[in-house]
RNA sequence: GGGUGCUUAGCUCAGUGGUAGAGCGUCUCGUUUACACCGAGAAUGUCGGGGGUUCGAAACCCUCAGCGCCCA
């Protein structure tokens, strides 16, 4: 194995081949027969129609980081990949292709259409899978799953029957969200509400003594009114309750009813009740036995009202109805535009229509109760905790779930109807009686993805995978699909697996936003492409950027500059490693005994151990951003800026065996620590450094308590202060970095031991000199022979600034110590700390003042 | 309308009671035994407003204002 790195790091050259090697070596394959403890993550299945967007890149980076870390920690780590068949989305894609050829799915027929979709899937579906390889996802490809595969379909049939047998699935006529374009029912969560500019009109119903004015945003539905409702306590209308009022245009008489659902303060306090076209009205109608009048067909076209408006599109009808009412003098008030939230199809964005329709539902109450309790009693933890109330709020108030869809692509509802209206639910492998026909509808896609944590592991079979890897360890996903998917997995998981929760922890992350924190959207044109970023900066840079921005449950802003910054960080590490290896960094043999090391070596080992322990604990708590921050500063500041600089003198002149070994150790451990976040570059650097097989299967680093050395840390802080102050002096005096200055240290022995190292960093030539200037840092004096007089003004400015700082610091310390309350009540160590601060600043002030005086009267 | 979160440097964000931080950006200087995708140094904040608790508040409590998200 070559033990030298190329002069520059080129991600594009190595990433793809490294990934192939990892897969070929089988590192990502989990073994259900293993005796190691399991660690399982199932991937939130992307849509088969989807491609990798920046949100996936974040989600996958976090999951991969956890999986890789656990694998290194000795767990049998399984990250299970797969895709969702995405009913409506996929059907839409294929239908669009067909319509380009002038064919509709009905021309093909159901069987051929479904065949077409499968063909589409094998030709162009799953583009995202290759993009996951780019990102470095360490998923177990041998277990790749798809919600429409036969084993997952078996799971669907099994649970449908089980739910049905326990009366948790029923068929009923209800108001559901209907998409007049996709021609299917939608569940509540497939509805996107956004503000539309509509109208709000008040219409006078009735004649003579019996008149009442109602307010509505959907005037055309008045043709289907079955009643007018008022609040029972509303004095304005009390006398009208129970009377019948004339419904204009339709020329029918409808009752005036009283119901507490009506808000007295809203509009006129009287509302029209259109039982077949509004969910709230539906409820009232059931309570009061109001007639259901259907006036619109599945395409959103007026139909069945028996008026001249039949045949008009719903929006044309709205205008026409208002016009007709105006002609009759029945419009009492109009607000236009009236901006209000309107439901749209989450797939095609068309305005939805509430529609009375016979559909299949899951009775969620008992399931949701169990799903809420699992979190309430701590069996499932939501991270961050702040998001738990949102979960409860939703799951404790959930409506029954409409699961039937009028589509062809999906799991067909396993219910068969007999010639006389009988019905039978079939489990896997069962056949219907002769003459029975299957329900034409398919199940909501989320029905099958709710089974994902166990259907992918072989359920309902009692497979080895299921035994080994269920329940899964953690579910990592964006808070935006907490309701869509997470809650449903909770319900079905607890139900199907006899109360065993599908995962121990739900770790929620936020959304990726643009550099100004704005939501990314196609219309704003601020959408970024993760593939482009990987092409340009490498997968590691993208991963590091996303992980570094990932604070639990919080959105993150992302700018291309920041990915470039991560690339710079990768380059920095590369160059540092190259330099270290040229100077003989080594992992051969044991670390030298601690007491044989100099303070610089002891310090970096101490810092390394602290960093490892803290990063480990942060990653275990899903605190990716903070973990990255620590790694970044350890690597760049401690290691590159200080340790390597302070060690150069030793490499250049002395026996540096200890430092070479320590440096090798530090790099080895650091690469292990960073590998889960930046797998590619760390793999190349580590295998080159160590000559070993792969970091993917290397052991995770652990902190060494015996390496923690506060004394050395304190000493190095002192040395850093001295170096920084001398650099400031040189800078203020306009002395070039390259110019060597004769100098000497007057310092205590513990500092003086490192005079050579400091001199090397500071470009000082130590020796006997005639000083013409000096710096004082606490008890340390550094004298220089500048062979010219110093810039007095610059030096005075520098000292005066130091003086001001010291004075300010002393003052705040003094104020505290003069406060009797502080002395009496503050904790001992805080008081001691402030006393020390007072002493130090007092000494500093005296020293600086003396220097300033000398400057004036040399 | 109900719930919930946020407001800290020019920008994006950390910071759960003890001298205000990071990255990027800005300014000055610089090619010295890794690295200009770099180094050194510097500037920059009455921590949204007002009240309270406390010896001490960016942090805890109350209140107001603005912004955002979820649900209806």
Tab-separated table of N, CA and C (backbone and C1' of nucleotides) in Angstrom, chain A residues 9 11 533 536-549 556 558-574 628-629 632 636 674 677-678 681, chain B residues 23-24 37-38:
chain	number	residue	atom	x	y	z
A	9	UNK	N	-6.904	16.417	-3.442
A	9	UNK	CA	-8.018	15.487	-3.278
A	9	UNK	C	-9.075	15.778	-4.323
A	11	UNK	N	-12.622	14.431	-5.272
A	11	UNK	CA	-13.719	13.531	-4.886
A	11	UNK	C	-14.245	12.712	-6.053
A	533	UNK	N	-24.253	19.804	-6.518
A	533	UNK	CA	-23.302	20.126	-5.448
A	533	UNK	C	-22.268	19.020	-5.285
A	536	UNK	N	-19.723	19.153	-7.936
A	536	UNK	CA	-18.832	20.299	-7.818
A	536	UNK	C	-17.908	20.211	-6.597
A	537	UNK	N	-18.451	19.754	-5.478
A	537	UNK	CA	-17.680	19.822	-4.233
A	537	UNK	C	-17.436	18.473	-3.569
A	538	UNK	N	-18.061	17.431	-4.080
A	538	UNK	CA	-17.891	16.123	-3.463
A	538	UNK	C	-19.011	15.813	-2.493
A	539	UNK	N	-19.281	14.519	-2.345
A	539	UNK	CA	-20.361	14.087	-1.465
A	539	UNK	C	-20.049	14.433	-0.006
A	540	UNK	N	-18.790	14.281	0.386
A	540	UNK	CA	-18.435	14.572	1.773
A	540	UNK	C	-18.741	16.017	2.146
A	541	UNK	N	-18.458	16.928	1.236
A	541	UNK	CA	-18.682	18.343	1.528
A	541	UNK	C	-20.169	18.615	1.708
A	542	UNK	N	-20.979	18.010	0.851
A	542	UNK	CA	-22.425	18.190	0.983
A	542	UNK	C	-22.921	17.590	2.296
A	543	UNK	N	-22.473	16.395	2.580
A	543	UNK	CA	-22.896	15.721	3.804
A	543	UNK	C	-22.491	16.524	5.029
A	544	UNK	N	-21.260	16.974	5.045
A	544	UNK	CA	-20.803	17.713	6.219
A	544	UNK	C	-21.619	18.998	6.406
A	545	UNK	N	-21.884	19.680	5.306
A	545	UNK	CA	-22.658	20.920	5.393
A	545	UNK	C	-24.046	20.660	5.972
A	546	UNK	N	-24.696	19.615	5.465
A	546	UNK	CA	-26.055	19.314	5.917
A	546	UNK	C	-26.063	18.862	7.378
A	547	UNK	N	-25.094	18.036	7.734
A	547	UNK	CA	-25.038	17.567	9.122
A	547	UNK	C	-24.717	18.735	10.052
A	548	UNK	N	-23.867	19.620	9.597
A	548	UNK	CA	-23.464	20.741	10.423
A	548	UNK	C	-24.625	21.702	10.658
A	549	UNK	N	-25.599	21.673	9.755
A	549	UNK	CA	-26.747	22.558	9.919
A	549	UNK	C	-27.913	21.882	10.626
A	556	UNK	N	-33.014	24.369	8.410
A	556	UNK	CA	-31.693	24.950	8.199
A	556	UNK	C	-31.636	25.667	6.864
A	558	UNK	N	-29.381	26.929	3.659
A	558	UNK	CA	-28.259	26.338	2.937
A	558	UNK	C	-27.844	27.256	1.792
A	559	UNK	N	-26.560	27.541	1.729
A	559	UNK	CA	-26.047	28.340	0.621
A	559	UNK	C	-24.886	27.598	-0.018
A	560	UNK	N	-24.726	27.790	-1.295
A	560	UNK	CA	-23.635	27.091	-1.985
A	560	UNK	C	-22.281	27.413	-1.359
A	561	UNK	N	-22.130	28.654	-0.909
A	561	UNK	CA	-20.880	29.062	-0.254
A	561	UNK	C	-20.511	28.157	0.918
A	562	UNK	N	-21.541	27.693	1.599
A	562	UNK	CA	-21.260	26.892	2.795
A	562	UNK	C	-20.780	25.508	2.398
A	563	UNK	N	-21.259	25.008	1.272
A	563	UNK	CA	-20.774	23.717	0.798
A	563	UNK	C	-19.328	23.880	0.332
A	564	UNK	N	-19.067	25.003	-0.309
A	564	UNK	CA	-17.678	25.293	-0.691
A	564	UNK	C	-16.811	25.340	0.566
A	565	UNK	N	-17.338	25.896	1.633
A	565	UNK	CA	-16.598	25.959	2.895
A	565	UNK	C	-16.278	24.571	3.425
A	566	UNK	N	-17.221	23.651	3.293
A	566	UNK	CA	-16.980	22.277	3.743
A	566	UNK	C	-15.947	21.596	2.851
A	567	UNK	N	-16.022	21.909	1.553
A	567	UNK	CA	-15.000	21.380	0.638
A	567	UNK	C	-13.616	21.885	1.071
A	568	UNK	N	-13.559	23.157	1.447
A	568	UNK	CA	-12.291	23.717	1.920
A	568	UNK	C	-11.788	22.968	3.152
A	569	UNK	N	-12.730	22.621	3.990
A	569	UNK	CA	-12.374	21.878	5.193
A	569	UNK	C	-11.791	20.510	4.828
A	570	UNK	N	-12.427	19.856	3.869
A	570	UNK	CA	-11.922	18.561	3.414
A	570	UNK	C	-10.513	18.717	2.843
A	571	UNK	N	-10.322	19.758	2.060
A	571	UNK	CA	-9.002	20.003	1.468
A	571	UNK	C	-7.963	20.259	2.554
A	572	UNK	N	-8.395	21.017	3.561
A	572	UNK	CA	-7.499	21.326	4.671
A	572	UNK	C	-7.026	20.032	5.349
A	573	UNK	N	-7.972	19.149	5.600
A	573	UNK	CA	-7.638	17.878	6.240
A	573	UNK	C	-6.688	17.060	5.372
A	574	UNK	N	-6.982	17.092	4.088
A	574	UNK	CA	-6.158	16.343	3.141
A	574	UNK	C	-4.706	16.830	3.186
A	628	UNK	N	-20.659	18.176	14.690
A	628	UNK	CA	-19.830	18.633	13.563
A	628	UNK	C	-18.983	19.834	13.963
A	629	UNK	N	-19.585	20.716	14.704
A	629	UNK	CA	-18.880	21.911	15.140
A	629	UNK	C	-17.629	21.527	15.936
A	632	UNK	N	-15.002	19.966	13.622
A	632	UNK	CA	-14.434	20.999	12.763
A	632	UNK	C	-13.370	21.794	13.519
A	636	UNK	N	-9.467	21.708	12.660
A	636	UNK	CA	-8.861	22.884	12.035
A	636	UNK	C	-8.021	23.684	13.037
A	674	UNK	N	-14.720	10.932	12.250
A	674	UNK	CA	-15.369	11.705	11.199
A	674	UNK	C	-15.958	10.837	10.097
A	677	UNK	N	-19.695	10.876	8.983
A	677	UNK	CA	-20.180	12.080	8.313
A	677	UNK	C	-19.518	12.274	6.950
A	678	UNK	N	-18.206	12.015	6.888
A	678	UNK	CA	-17.457	12.206	5.637
A	678	UNK	C	-16.777	10.891	5.264
A	681	UNK	N	-13.540	10.711	2.002
A	681	UNK	CA	-12.185	11.239	2.189
A	681	UNK	C	-11.507	10.592	3.387
B	23	G	P	-15.268	30.549	12.897
B	23	G	O5'	-16.243	30.185	11.698
B	23	G	C5'	-16.331	28.860	11.201
B	23	G	C4'	-17.388	28.803	10.130
B	23	G	C3'	-17.246	29.855	9.037
B	23	G	O3'	-16.339	29.446	8.041
B	23	G	C1'	-19.465	29.860	9.828
B	24	C	P	-15.394	30.449	7.340
B	24	C	O5'	-16.396	31.294	6.430
B	24	C	C5'	-17.052	30.691	5.325
B	24	C	C4'	-18.181	31.574	4.830
B	24	C	C3'	-17.787	32.994	4.443
B	24	C	O3'	-17.214	33.064	3.147
B	24	C	C1'	-19.720	33.063	5.774
B	37	C	P	-7.694	29.183	-3.872
B	37	C	O5'	-8.450	28.482	-2.653
B	37	C	C5'	-9.663	29.031	-2.021
B	37	C	C4'	-10.036	28.032	-0.951
B	37	C	C3'	-8.764	27.551	-0.253
B	37	C	O3'	-8.565	28.054	1.063
B	37	C	C1'	-9.934	25.711	-1.310
B	38	C	P	-9.239	28.141	2.290
B	38	C	O5'	-8.015	28.004	3.282
B	38	C	C5'	-7.069	26.960	3.144
B	38	C	C4'	-5.675	27.480	3.439
B	38	C	C3'	-5.555	28.479	4.576
B	38	C	O3'	-5.640	27.852	5.831
B	38	C	C1'	-4.237	29.210	2.785
